[in-house]
Amino acid sequence: MATIAVATGLALTSGSGRSSTSERETAPPRFVDDTSAAGVEHVYDGEFEFFVGGGVATFDCNADDRPDLYFAGGSEPAALYRNESAIGGAFRFAPQPSTVTDLTAVTGAYPLDIDSDGAIDLVVLRRGGNAILRGLGDCRFELATERFGIDEGSSWTTAFSATWEGSNDLPTLAFGNYLEPDSDPNNVSCDEHQFVRPDASGDRYATALPFGPGYCTLSMLFSDWSRLGRSDLRLTNDRHYYTDGQEQLFRIEPGEPPLEYTSDDGWQPLQVWGMGIASRDVTDDGYPEVFITSQGDNKLQSLAAETTGETPVEPTYRDIALRSGATAQRPFAGGDVLPSTAWHPEFGDVNNDGFADLFISKGNVEAQPDHATDDPNNLLIGQADGTFVEGAVEAGIMGFERSRGAALVDLNLDGMLDVVVVNRRENVTLWRNVGDGTRDEPTPPGNWIAVRIRQPAPNRDAIGAWVEVRVGDRTWDRELTVGGGHVSGQLGWLHEGLGGAREVELRVQWPDGETGPWVRFDANQFVTIERDGAE
């Protein structure tokens, strides 16, 4: 099947002219705080039930290509903000109040076009009844939980992921839960999770299948980690690590319940205070590494070399965080020497040099005396040799708020990834990336490409596809997923830094395994790659 590539013509800018992605400029870009100018005022608040959570969903709710923002509020109402930023300019957002979106008890949210009608829907995670908000266009939504056959339940939901299985019209959904309902702070009994597939009609969901054991997950992600064409479900777990609990990976086969991998399958037990998941191929071996946030040491896991390239690939991971400089276990500034508490991890190339950087949000749970109080977020700058160097101070994004969910996203379509952070009991923060420039004259530090892919319904956004990026003699891969992070989801442009390269080749491996041709593009533009028949 042929592939058609269409350039959208948005936000064309020039880069710095570095000669290749192999040349590494270690300096991070500069950021400016645009929160006040943006007109965003929102706080994630609440007592024990909202110590965890605090996410943000970024997606385009009115088809103008700009990412809009939906913030969880905990005990306060959630809030939707429409993006009115000028291309390359300061941030401007307009609140979109509605009884449909301004729900209370929201912990996080993930965008997903569930019914493949072209309008993005929202899966809203809550303490005491999740909600599906169906997009109607123009940033309007309707409550559609019952319409889709979803039982909202009464769980304390803190994780979500979605994927498409086979030719199903609707995606498969996984909801991850924390403590059992009506738990108190001294109760460490973790709830089961829900696995939801379409029913026989294909246009509604069957009764949710409980699965576990549950160890209080704070993040889950469907990913084709083995590159064998099957998306399995990874979970990070916050409780029971000191007894029977551990991080988990579940095998997902069509029509079968989730089956937990064990040591007999090659799975190596990992027991940490698991918080968030970020997945990205940072070693250029074609397999995604997995970064797991925790309290204290964070983990960067890579498949053991002896297990790859085989059928089946075994889920045997080795931690490479220490040698990569990515442990981020204690505050790097502020003088606090106690262990950090890390929440939302996300890979993204903030300086457009062709190497993935890593943002990690941090903040004390509430007032834990054994963990750092002054705990700034990390911005780890990726190096050509696969290591990371802290760059938050130089980038200008220092702060000591208790952060939770976050997003790396190009809010003003200037080819540079900005940073959105949700803070507990304080206003959210919006950092605008100005690259090598200034607030008034931003300058991208390198060339870039932003891509989105489309295919005919179902699964119009091609969740589960892989985008291959080739610059010179180097090729790297990006998987399109919904899930991960800490209660924070994104759907939209896939941003890639290109360093000094002025052109790039892209190729898509579609969710059904078919691979399209290489397509060449000039750098510094937004492009859409459409499969035949896509609208």
Short mmCIF file of C-alpha atoms in Angstrom, two decimals:
data_model
loop_
_atom_site.label_atom_id
_atom_site.label_comp_id
_atom_site.label_asym_id
_atom_site.label_seq_id
_atom_site.Cartn_x
_atom_site.Cartn_y
_atom_site.Cartn_z
CA MET A 1 0.00 0.00 0.00
CA ALA A 2 1.41 3.37 -0.97
CA THR A 3 2.03 6.18 1.47
CA ILE A 4 1.28 9.83 0.72
CA ALA A 5 3.24 12.55 2.52
CA VAL A 6 1.69 15.98 2.82
CA ALA A 7 3.51 19.02 4.28
CA THR A 8 1.19 21.27 6.24
CA GLY A 9 3.23 24.46 5.73
CA LEU A 10 3.30 25.48 9.40
CA ALA A 11 6.02 27.34 11.27
CA LEU A 12 8.96 27.14 8.89
CA THR A 13 12.14 28.39 10.57
CA SER A 14 15.87 27.93 10.07
CA GLY A 15 18.26 26.11 12.35
CA SER A 16 21.78 26.85 13.46
CA GLY A 17 23.48 25.01 10.61
CA ARG A 18 25.43 22.41 12.60
CA SER A 19 26.99 20.04 10.12
CA SER A 20 25.67 16.74 11.48
CA THR A 21 23.83 15.12 14.37
CA SER A 22 27.08 13.53 15.53
CA GLU A 23 28.43 16.88 16.62
CA ARG A 24 27.24 17.55 20.16
CA GLU A 25 26.64 20.94 21.69
CA THR A 26 26.26 20.24 25.40
CA ALA A 27 24.50 23.48 26.31
CA PRO A 28 20.76 23.17 26.91
CA PRO A 29 18.38 25.71 25.39
CA ARG A 30 17.06 28.60 27.45
CA PHE A 31 13.52 28.78 28.79
CA VAL A 32 11.44 31.69 30.01
CA ASP A 33 8.48 31.50 32.40
CA ASP A 34 5.39 32.38 30.36
CA THR A 35 2.78 31.32 32.93
CA SER A 36 1.52 34.81 33.73
CA ALA A 37 1.48 35.93 30.10
CA ALA A 38 -0.35 32.74 29.14
CA GLY A 39 -3.31 33.50 31.40
CA VAL A 40 -3.31 30.04 32.96
CA GLU A 41 -4.32 29.86 36.62
CA HIS A 42 -4.83 26.34 37.90
CA VAL A 43 -3.90 24.40 41.04
CA TYR A 44 -3.91 20.67 41.76
CA ASP A 45 -4.99 20.34 45.40
CA GLY A 46 -6.46 17.96 47.95
CA GLU A 47 -5.61 15.77 50.90
CA PHE A 48 -4.49 12.13 51.06
CA GLU A 49 -6.48 10.93 48.03
CA PHE A 50 -4.65 13.46 45.88
CA PHE A 51 -1.10 13.13 47.21
CA VAL A 52 -0.51 11.21 43.96
CA GLY A 53 -1.87 12.31 40.59
CA GLY A 54 -1.94 15.79 39.13
CA GLY A 55 -1.72 15.28 35.39
CA VAL A 56 -2.08 17.28 32.21
CA ALA A 57 -3.36 16.16 28.80
CA THR A 58 -2.06 17.96 25.69
CA PHE A 59 -3.98 17.60 22.42
CA ASP A 60 -5.69 19.63 19.70
CA CYS A 61 -9.37 20.02 20.60
CA ASN A 62 -10.35 22.50 17.85
CA ALA A 63 -8.37 21.32 14.78
CA ASP A 64 -6.08 24.38 14.54
CA ASP A 65 -2.88 22.27 15.00
CA ARG A 66 -2.03 23.96 18.32
CA PRO A 67 -1.85 21.78 21.45
CA ASP A 68 -4.56 22.63 24.00
CA LEU A 69 -4.30 21.79 27.71
CA TYR A 70 -6.53 19.88 30.14
CA PHE A 71 -5.44 19.99 33.77
CA ALA A 72 -6.42 17.66 36.63
CA GLY A 73 -7.50 19.51 39.76
CA GLY A 74 -7.80 16.90 42.51
CA SER A 75 -10.21 18.42 45.05
CA GLU A 76 -10.53 21.44 42.74
CA PRO A 77 -12.30 21.35 39.35
CA ALA A 78 -10.32 20.20 36.33
CA ALA A 79 -9.86 22.84 33.63
CA LEU A 80 -9.59 22.99 29.83
CA TYR A 81 -7.56 25.77 28.19
CA ARG A 82 -7.68 26.56 24.45
CA ASN A 83 -4.34 27.50 22.91
CA GLU A 84 -4.41 30.96 21.28
CA SER A 85 -0.63 31.43 21.05
CA ALA A 86 0.77 33.08 17.95
CA ILE A 87 3.26 30.93 16.03
CA GLY A 88 6.65 31.58 17.56
CA GLY A 89 5.19 34.03 20.07
CA ALA A 90 4.44 34.23 23.77
CA PHE A 91 1.87 31.82 25.17
CA ARG A 92 -1.80 32.77 25.23
CA PHE A 93 -4.51 30.45 26.54
CA ALA A 94 -8.24 30.94 27.06
CA PRO A 95 -10.19 28.98 29.69
CA GLN A 96 -13.05 26.87 28.35
CA PRO A 97 -15.40 26.42 31.31
CA SER A 98 -17.95 23.61 31.01
CA THR A 99 -19.83 21.36 33.39
CA VAL A 100 -18.70 18.45 31.22
CA THR A 101 -14.95 19.04 31.55
CA ASP A 102 -14.76 20.84 34.91
CA LEU A 103 -15.02 17.64 36.92
CA THR A 104 -13.74 17.28 40.47
CA ALA A 105 -11.68 14.40 41.88
CA VAL A 106 -9.67 14.21 38.64
CA THR A 107 -6.17 12.73 38.99
CA GLY A 108 -5.15 12.82 35.32
CA ALA A 109 -6.25 12.47 31.71
CA TYR A 110 -5.21 10.94 28.38
CA PRO A 111 -6.32 12.06 24.88
CA LEU A 112 -7.47 9.33 22.50
CA ASP A 113 -9.74 9.25 19.43
CA ILE A 114 -11.74 6.30 20.69
CA ASP A 115 -14.38 6.23 17.94
CA SER A 116 -12.01 7.36 15.16
CA ASP A 117 -14.26 10.24 14.11
CA GLY A 118 -11.40 12.74 13.91
CA ALA A 119 -12.35 14.59 17.11
CA ILE A 120 -10.09 13.76 20.05
CA ASP A 121 -11.78 12.30 23.13
CA LEU A 122 -10.53 12.43 26.73
CA VAL A 123 -10.16 9.53 29.14
CA VAL A 124 -10.42 11.23 32.52
CA LEU A 125 -9.03 9.39 35.56
CA ARG A 126 -10.70 10.11 38.88
CA ARG A 127 -10.91 9.13 42.51
CA GLY A 128 -14.32 7.49 42.52
CA GLY A 129 -15.58 7.18 38.95
CA ASN A 130 -13.67 7.58 35.69
CA ALA A 131 -15.19 9.42 32.73
CA ILE A 132 -15.00 9.24 28.94
CA LEU A 133 -15.50 12.66 27.36
CA ARG A 134 -16.33 12.42 23.66
CA GLY A 135 -14.93 15.22 21.52
CA LEU A 136 -17.46 17.18 19.49
CA GLY A 137 -15.03 19.63 17.89
CA ASP A 138 -14.33 23.26 18.77
CA CYS A 139 -13.15 22.16 22.24
CA ARG A 140 -16.63 20.89 23.15
CA PHE A 141 -17.27 17.52 24.79
CA GLU A 142 -20.10 15.30 25.90
CA LEU A 143 -20.08 12.72 28.67
CA ALA A 144 -19.96 9.36 26.88
CA THR A 145 -18.93 6.86 29.58
CA GLU A 146 -22.26 5.04 29.43
CA ARG A 147 -22.53 5.40 25.65
CA PHE A 148 -19.31 3.39 25.22
CA GLY A 149 -20.44 0.82 27.79
CA ILE A 150 -17.76 1.73 30.32
CA ASP A 151 -18.54 1.18 33.99
CA GLU A 152 -17.14 4.30 35.66
CA GLY A 153 -16.62 2.31 38.88
CA SER A 154 -15.52 3.71 42.23
CA SER A 155 -11.80 3.05 42.08
CA TRP A 156 -8.92 5.39 42.82
CA THR A 157 -7.49 5.41 39.29
CA THR A 158 -3.92 6.61 38.75
CA ALA A 159 -2.80 5.02 35.48
CA PHE A 160 -4.07 4.40 31.95
CA SER A 161 -2.97 3.09 28.59
CA ALA A 162 -4.63 2.14 25.32
CA THR A 163 -3.84 0.19 22.17
CA TRP A 164 -5.65 -1.31 19.19
CA GLU A 165 -5.80 -5.10 18.86
CA GLY A 166 -6.16 -6.43 15.34
CA SER A 167 -8.94 -4.84 13.29
CA ASN A 168 -11.14 -3.85 16.25
CA ASP A 169 -13.09 -0.65 15.75
CA LEU A 170 -12.45 0.40 19.36
CA PRO A 171 -9.16 0.39 21.26
CA THR A 172 -8.35 -1.90 24.15
CA LEU A 173 -8.16 0.08 27.40
CA ALA A 174 -6.33 -0.56 30.66
CA PHE A 175 -7.14 1.33 33.86
CA GLY A 176 -4.64 1.12 36.71
CA ASN A 177 -5.81 1.61 40.29
CA TYR A 178 -4.15 2.63 43.52
CA LEU A 179 -5.42 1.73 47.02
CA GLU A 180 -8.78 0.05 47.44
CA PRO A 181 -11.77 2.40 47.79
CA ASP A 182 -12.24 3.91 51.26
CA SER A 183 -8.63 3.20 52.15
CA ASP A 184 -6.93 5.31 54.78
CA PRO A 185 -3.24 6.34 54.83
CA ASN A 186 -2.33 3.31 56.94
CA ASN A 187 -4.03 0.81 54.63
CA VAL A 188 -1.66 -0.59 52.02
CA SER A 189 -4.15 -2.93 50.37
CA CYS A 190 -3.86 -2.23 46.64
CA ASP A 191 -6.81 -2.50 44.27
CA GLU A 192 -7.11 -4.65 41.15
CA HIS A 193 -6.93 -3.10 37.68
CA GLN A 194 -9.43 -3.17 34.78
CA PHE A 195 -8.79 -4.49 31.29
CA VAL A 196 -11.48 -3.45 28.80
CA ARG A 197 -12.06 -4.82 25.29
CA PRO A 198 -14.85 -4.20 22.76
CA ASP A 199 -17.87 -6.48 23.03
CA ALA A 200 -19.24 -8.67 20.22
CA SER A 201 -21.03 -5.72 18.60
CA GLY A 202 -17.70 -3.93 18.18
CA ASP A 203 -19.09 -0.47 18.96
CA ARG A 204 -19.32 -0.74 22.76
CA TYR A 205 -17.20 -2.26 25.48
CA ALA A 206 -17.68 -5.56 27.26
CA THR A 207 -17.61 -5.86 31.04
CA ALA A 208 -14.18 -4.96 32.37
CA LEU A 209 -11.89 -7.84 33.23
CA PRO A 210 -10.17 -7.37 36.61
CA PHE A 211 -6.51 -8.30 36.56
CA GLY A 212 -3.58 -8.28 38.93
CA PRO A 213 -2.05 -8.77 41.35
CA GLY A 214 -2.22 -5.05 41.96
CA TYR A 215 0.61 -3.28 43.73
CA CYS A 216 -0.72 0.29 43.46
CA THR A 217 0.36 1.30 39.99
CA LEU A 218 1.09 4.94 39.15
CA SER A 219 1.81 4.38 35.46
CA MET A 220 1.13 1.84 32.73
CA LEU A 221 2.08 1.61 29.08
CA PHE A 222 1.18 -0.61 26.14
CA SER A 223 4.37 -1.01 24.10
CA ASP A 224 5.74 -3.34 21.46
CA TRP A 225 8.93 -3.63 23.51
CA SER A 226 10.03 -6.78 21.66
CA ARG A 227 9.36 -5.43 18.12
CA LEU A 228 7.42 -8.61 17.38
CA GLY A 229 4.19 -6.80 16.59
CA ARG A 230 2.48 -7.32 19.96
CA SER A 231 1.88 -4.56 22.50
CA ASP A 232 2.33 -5.81 26.05
CA LEU A 233 1.44 -3.84 29.19
CA ARG A 234 4.14 -2.45 31.50
CA LEU A 235 3.25 -1.26 35.05
CA THR A 236 5.16 0.69 37.67
CA ASN A 237 4.10 0.01 41.24
CA ASP A 238 4.30 2.18 44.32
CA ARG A 239 3.47 -0.31 47.08
CA HIS A 240 4.26 -3.81 48.34
CA TYR A 241 7.80 -3.60 46.96
CA TYR A 242 9.09 -4.64 50.41
CA THR A 243 7.08 -7.89 50.41
CA ASP A 244 5.65 -9.59 47.33
CA GLY A 245 5.31 -6.59 45.02
CA GLN A 246 7.44 -5.64 42.02
CA GLU A 247 7.34 -3.86 38.69
CA GLN A 248 5.25 -5.82 36.19
CA LEU A 249 4.96 -6.69 32.51
CA PHE A 250 1.83 -8.44 31.21
CA ARG A 251 1.68 -10.41 27.98
CA ILE A 252 -1.33 -9.41 25.87
CA GLU A 253 -2.67 -11.97 23.40
CA PRO A 254 -5.91 -11.51 21.38
CA GLY A 255 -8.93 -12.70 23.34
CA GLU A 256 -6.85 -13.75 26.34
CA PRO A 257 -6.62 -12.11 29.77
CA PRO A 258 -3.36 -10.34 30.64
CA LEU A 259 -0.69 -12.85 31.66
CA GLU A 260 2.11 -11.65 33.94
CA TYR A 261 5.67 -12.39 32.83
CA THR A 262 7.75 -14.27 35.39
CA SER A 263 11.37 -15.25 35.84
CA ASP A 264 10.65 -18.35 33.74
CA ASP A 265 10.08 -15.94 30.81
CA GLY A 266 13.31 -14.03 31.47
CA TRP A 267 11.71 -11.26 33.55
CA GLN A 268 14.02 -9.94 36.27
CA PRO A 269 12.22 -8.78 39.45
CA LEU A 270 12.58 -5.07 40.21
CA GLN A 271 11.32 -3.70 43.51
CA VAL A 272 11.22 0.10 43.77
CA TRP A 273 8.70 2.83 44.59
CA GLY A 274 7.60 2.83 40.96
CA MET A 275 6.05 6.14 39.83
CA GLY A 276 6.19 6.97 36.10
CA ILE A 277 7.22 5.32 32.82
CA ALA A 278 8.98 6.87 29.82
CA SER A 279 9.84 4.74 26.78
CA ARG A 280 12.28 5.68 24.02
CA ASP A 281 15.02 4.03 21.97
CA VAL A 282 17.98 6.01 23.31
CA THR A 283 20.64 3.49 22.28
CA ASP A 284 19.66 3.33 18.57
CA ASP A 285 19.34 -0.46 18.69
CA GLY A 286 15.70 -0.46 17.56
CA TYR A 287 14.32 -1.47 20.97
CA PRO A 288 12.83 1.04 23.41
CA GLU A 289 14.58 1.68 26.69
CA VAL A 290 12.33 2.19 29.73
CA PHE A 291 12.92 4.93 32.30
CA ILE A 292 11.19 4.40 35.65
CA THR A 293 10.88 7.13 38.25
CA SER A 294 11.01 6.32 41.93
CA GLN A 295 11.92 7.67 45.34
CA GLY A 296 15.70 7.65 45.37
CA ASP A 297 17.39 5.95 42.43
CA ASN A 298 15.56 6.06 39.11
CA LYS A 299 16.04 3.26 36.60
CA LEU A 300 16.92 3.31 32.91
CA GLN A 301 16.39 -0.22 31.66
CA SER A 302 17.69 -1.63 28.39
CA LEU A 303 17.10 -5.07 26.93
CA ALA A 304 20.07 -7.33 27.48
CA ALA A 305 21.94 -7.68 24.18
CA GLU A 306 21.88 -11.48 24.29
CA THR A 307 18.06 -11.46 24.28
CA THR A 308 17.45 -9.27 21.25
CA GLY A 309 17.27 -10.32 17.63
CA GLU A 310 15.68 -13.62 18.59
CA THR A 311 12.16 -15.01 18.42
CA PRO A 312 10.78 -14.71 21.02
CA VAL A 313 12.69 -11.83 22.56
CA GLU A 314 12.96 -12.27 26.33
CA PRO A 315 12.05 -9.38 28.66
CA THR A 316 15.41 -9.43 30.37
CA TYR A 317 16.43 -5.87 31.20
CA ARG A 318 19.67 -4.39 32.55
CA ASP A 319 19.83 -1.07 34.37
CA ILE A 320 22.04 1.46 32.58
CA ALA A 321 21.04 4.54 34.60
CA LEU A 322 24.30 4.79 36.54
CA ARG A 323 26.60 4.57 33.54
CA SER A 324 24.28 6.92 31.62
CA GLY A 325 24.20 9.56 34.36
CA ALA A 326 20.44 9.23 34.68
CA THR A 327 19.93 8.09 38.29
CA ALA A 328 18.86 11.59 39.40
CA GLN A 329 18.51 10.23 42.91
CA ARG A 330 19.10 13.44 44.90
CA PRO A 331 18.51 17.17 44.35
CA PHE A 332 21.22 18.72 42.15
CA ALA A 333 20.66 22.21 43.60
CA GLY A 334 19.18 23.86 46.68
CA GLY A 335 21.29 22.15 49.31
CA ASP A 336 18.89 19.33 50.26
CA VAL A 337 20.79 16.02 50.52
CA LEU A 338 17.86 13.67 51.13
CA PRO A 339 16.61 11.31 48.40
CA SER A 340 14.43 12.75 45.65
CA THR A 341 10.82 11.87 44.85
CA ALA A 342 10.43 11.64 41.07
CA TRP A 343 7.09 11.52 39.26
CA HIS A 344 6.62 12.23 35.54
CA PRO A 345 9.47 11.26 33.17
CA GLU A 346 9.46 12.22 29.50
CA PHE A 347 11.98 12.00 26.68
CA GLY A 348 12.16 14.79 24.11
CA ASP A 349 14.84 16.66 22.17
CA VAL A 350 14.66 20.11 23.75
CA ASN A 351 17.81 21.43 22.02
CA ASN A 352 17.13 19.89 18.58
CA ASP A 353 20.50 18.18 18.33
CA GLY A 354 19.13 14.75 17.37
CA PHE A 355 19.63 13.14 20.80
CA ALA A 356 16.83 12.54 23.28
CA ASP A 357 16.85 14.58 26.48
CA LEU A 358 14.93 13.63 29.62
CA PHE A 359 12.68 15.76 31.81
CA ILE A 360 11.81 14.47 35.30
CA SER A 361 9.27 16.21 37.53
CA LYS A 362 9.95 16.03 41.25
CA GLY A 363 8.38 16.94 44.55
CA ASN A 364 7.84 15.63 48.07
CA VAL A 365 4.66 13.56 48.39
CA GLU A 366 3.43 15.97 51.06
CA ALA A 367 5.75 16.31 54.07
CA GLN A 368 7.77 13.11 54.13
CA PRO A 369 10.71 13.78 56.47
CA ASP A 370 12.96 11.13 54.88
CA HIS A 371 12.82 12.67 51.42
CA ALA A 372 13.94 16.00 50.01
CA THR A 373 11.77 19.05 50.53
CA ASP A 374 13.69 21.26 48.10
CA ASP A 375 13.63 18.94 45.10
CA PRO A 376 13.91 20.70 41.72
CA ASN A 377 12.85 19.08 38.44
CA ASN A 378 15.61 17.58 36.29
CA LEU A 379 16.39 18.42 32.69
CA LEU A 380 18.94 15.83 31.60
CA ILE A 381 20.59 16.73 28.28
CA GLY A 382 21.36 13.72 26.08
CA GLN A 383 24.89 13.33 24.74
CA ALA A 384 26.09 11.67 21.55
CA ASP A 385 27.73 8.92 23.62
CA GLY A 386 24.41 7.98 25.26
CA THR A 387 25.00 9.72 28.57
CA PHE A 388 23.03 12.57 30.15
CA VAL A 389 24.17 15.81 31.78
CA GLU A 390 22.03 17.95 34.10
CA GLY A 391 21.01 21.21 32.43
CA ALA A 392 18.08 22.64 34.43
CA VAL A 393 20.00 25.49 36.03
CA GLU A 394 21.55 26.64 32.78
CA ALA A 395 18.20 26.25 31.01
CA GLY A 396 16.56 28.53 33.56
CA ILE A 397 13.81 26.16 34.70
CA MET A 398 14.83 25.99 38.36
CA GLY A 399 12.08 25.91 40.98
CA PHE A 400 11.15 24.15 44.21
CA GLU A 401 7.45 23.54 43.70
CA ARG A 402 6.14 20.04 44.45
CA SER A 403 5.66 18.98 40.84
CA ARG A 404 3.56 16.08 39.54
CA GLY A 405 2.44 15.57 35.93
CA ALA A 406 4.11 17.33 33.01
CA ALA A 407 4.50 17.52 29.24
CA LEU A 408 7.22 18.33 26.71
CA VAL A 409 5.26 19.87 23.84
CA ASP A 410 5.70 22.59 21.22
CA LEU A 411 2.94 24.93 22.36
CA ASN A 412 3.58 27.80 19.91
CA LEU A 413 4.62 25.73 16.88
CA ASP A 414 8.11 27.24 16.59
CA GLY A 415 9.98 23.93 16.36
CA MET A 416 11.10 23.90 20.01
CA LEU A 417 9.69 21.76 22.82
CA ASP A 418 8.27 23.72 25.73
CA VAL A 419 7.61 22.44 29.26
CA VAL A 420 4.27 22.30 31.10
CA VAL A 421 4.34 21.28 34.78
CA VAL A 422 1.48 20.65 37.20
CA ASN A 423 2.37 21.58 40.79
CA ARG A 424 0.72 20.43 43.98
CA ARG A 425 -1.03 23.27 45.84
CA GLU A 426 0.58 25.88 43.55
CA ASN A 427 -0.17 27.24 40.10
CA VAL A 428 0.94 25.25 37.07
CA THR A 429 4.11 26.41 35.31
CA LEU A 430 4.55 27.00 31.56
CA TRP A 431 8.15 27.30 30.38
CA ARG A 432 8.64 28.61 26.83
CA ASN A 433 11.72 27.33 24.99
CA VAL A 434 13.58 30.23 23.32
CA GLY A 435 16.55 28.10 22.21
CA ASP A 436 19.69 30.16 21.66
CA GLY A 437 17.69 33.39 21.62
CA THR A 438 15.80 35.59 24.05
CA ARG A 439 12.22 36.07 25.18
CA ASP A 440 11.61 38.54 22.36
CA GLU A 441 13.79 36.86 19.72
CA PRO A 442 13.67 33.06 20.12
CA THR A 443 16.08 31.06 17.94
CA PRO A 444 15.92 27.27 17.47
CA PRO A 445 19.30 25.79 18.46
CA GLY A 446 19.15 23.19 15.67
CA ASN A 447 16.99 21.94 12.82
CA TRP A 448 13.88 19.84 13.41
CA ILE A 449 10.92 18.06 11.93
CA ALA A 450 7.45 17.54 13.41
CA VAL A 451 5.33 14.72 12.03
CA ARG A 452 1.92 13.22 12.54
CA ILE A 453 0.61 10.15 10.79
CA ARG A 454 -2.89 9.26 9.70
CA GLN A 455 -4.57 6.10 8.46
CA PRO A 456 -8.17 5.15 7.66
CA ALA A 457 -10.43 4.37 10.61
CA PRO A 458 -10.26 2.61 12.94
CA ASN A 459 -7.21 3.93 14.82
CA ARG A 460 -6.88 7.06 12.68
CA ASP A 461 -3.85 8.24 14.68
CA ALA A 462 -2.06 4.93 14.06
CA ILE A 463 -1.37 4.18 17.73
CA GLY A 464 1.17 1.36 17.82
CA ALA A 465 3.00 2.50 14.69
CA TRP A 466 6.75 3.14 14.56
CA VAL A 467 8.25 6.15 12.81
CA GLU A 468 11.81 5.65 11.56
CA VAL A 469 13.95 8.76 11.26
CA ARG A 470 17.08 8.72 9.07
CA VAL A 471 19.67 11.48 8.99
CA GLY A 472 22.90 10.68 7.17
CA ASP A 473 24.14 7.28 8.35
CA ARG A 474 22.13 7.34 11.57
CA THR A 475 18.60 5.91 12.01
CA TRP A 476 16.42 5.96 15.08
CA ASP A 477 12.89 4.84 15.88
CA ARG A 478 9.87 6.33 17.67
CA GLU A 479 6.85 4.35 18.84
CA LEU A 480 3.41 5.99 18.93
CA THR A 481 1.81 5.12 22.25
CA VAL A 482 -0.96 6.30 24.57
CA GLY A 483 -0.10 5.93 28.25
CA GLY A 484 2.93 6.18 30.49
CA GLY A 485 4.20 9.24 32.28
CA HIS A 486 2.45 10.09 35.52
CA VAL A 487 -1.29 10.56 34.78
CA SER A 488 -0.31 12.82 31.86
CA GLY A 489 -0.99 12.01 28.20
CA GLN A 490 -0.24 13.56 24.82
CA LEU A 491 -1.54 13.18 21.30
CA GLY A 492 -0.31 15.32 18.43
CA TRP A 493 2.87 16.29 16.62
CA LEU A 494 5.86 13.96 17.00
CA HIS A 495 8.89 16.25 17.33
CA GLU A 496 12.41 15.24 16.24
CA GLY A 497 15.57 17.32 16.49
CA LEU A 498 17.93 17.02 13.52
CA GLY A 499 21.01 18.97 14.60
CA GLY A 500 22.63 20.60 11.58
CA ALA A 501 20.92 18.34 9.02
CA ARG A 502 18.78 20.27 6.54
CA GLU A 503 16.80 17.27 5.32
CA VAL A 504 15.49 14.06 6.82
CA GLU A 505 14.00 10.78 5.63
CA LEU A 506 10.98 9.28 7.38
CA ARG A 507 9.40 5.85 7.10
CA VAL A 508 6.35 4.45 8.91
CA GLN A 509 5.81 0.91 10.11
CA TRP A 510 2.04 0.90 10.44
CA PRO A 511 0.25 -0.84 13.34
CA ASP A 512 -0.57 -3.88 11.18
CA GLY A 513 3.14 -4.38 10.46
CA GLU A 514 3.20 -3.04 6.89
CA THR A 515 6.11 -0.68 6.25
CA GLY A 516 5.83 2.28 3.92
CA PRO A 517 8.58 3.77 1.75
CA TRP A 518 11.22 6.25 2.85
CA VAL A 519 10.07 9.82 2.20
CA ARG A 520 12.49 12.75 2.13
CA PHE A 521 11.60 16.12 3.68
CA ASP A 522 13.34 19.42 4.13
CA ALA A 523 13.97 20.25 7.78
CA ASN A 524 12.05 22.80 9.86
CA GLN A 525 8.46 22.04 8.98
CA PHE A 526 5.38 20.22 10.16
CA VAL A 527 4.40 17.29 7.94
CA THR A 528 1.59 14.77 7.83
CA ILE A 529 2.13 11.26 6.48
CA GLU A 530 -1.10 9.67 5.33
CA ARG A 531 -1.80 6.09 4.47
CA ASP A 532 -3.92 5.55 1.36
CA GLY A 533 -7.54 6.26 2.15
CA ALA A 534 -6.88 8.45 5.17
CA GLU A 535 -8.90 11.63 5.39
#
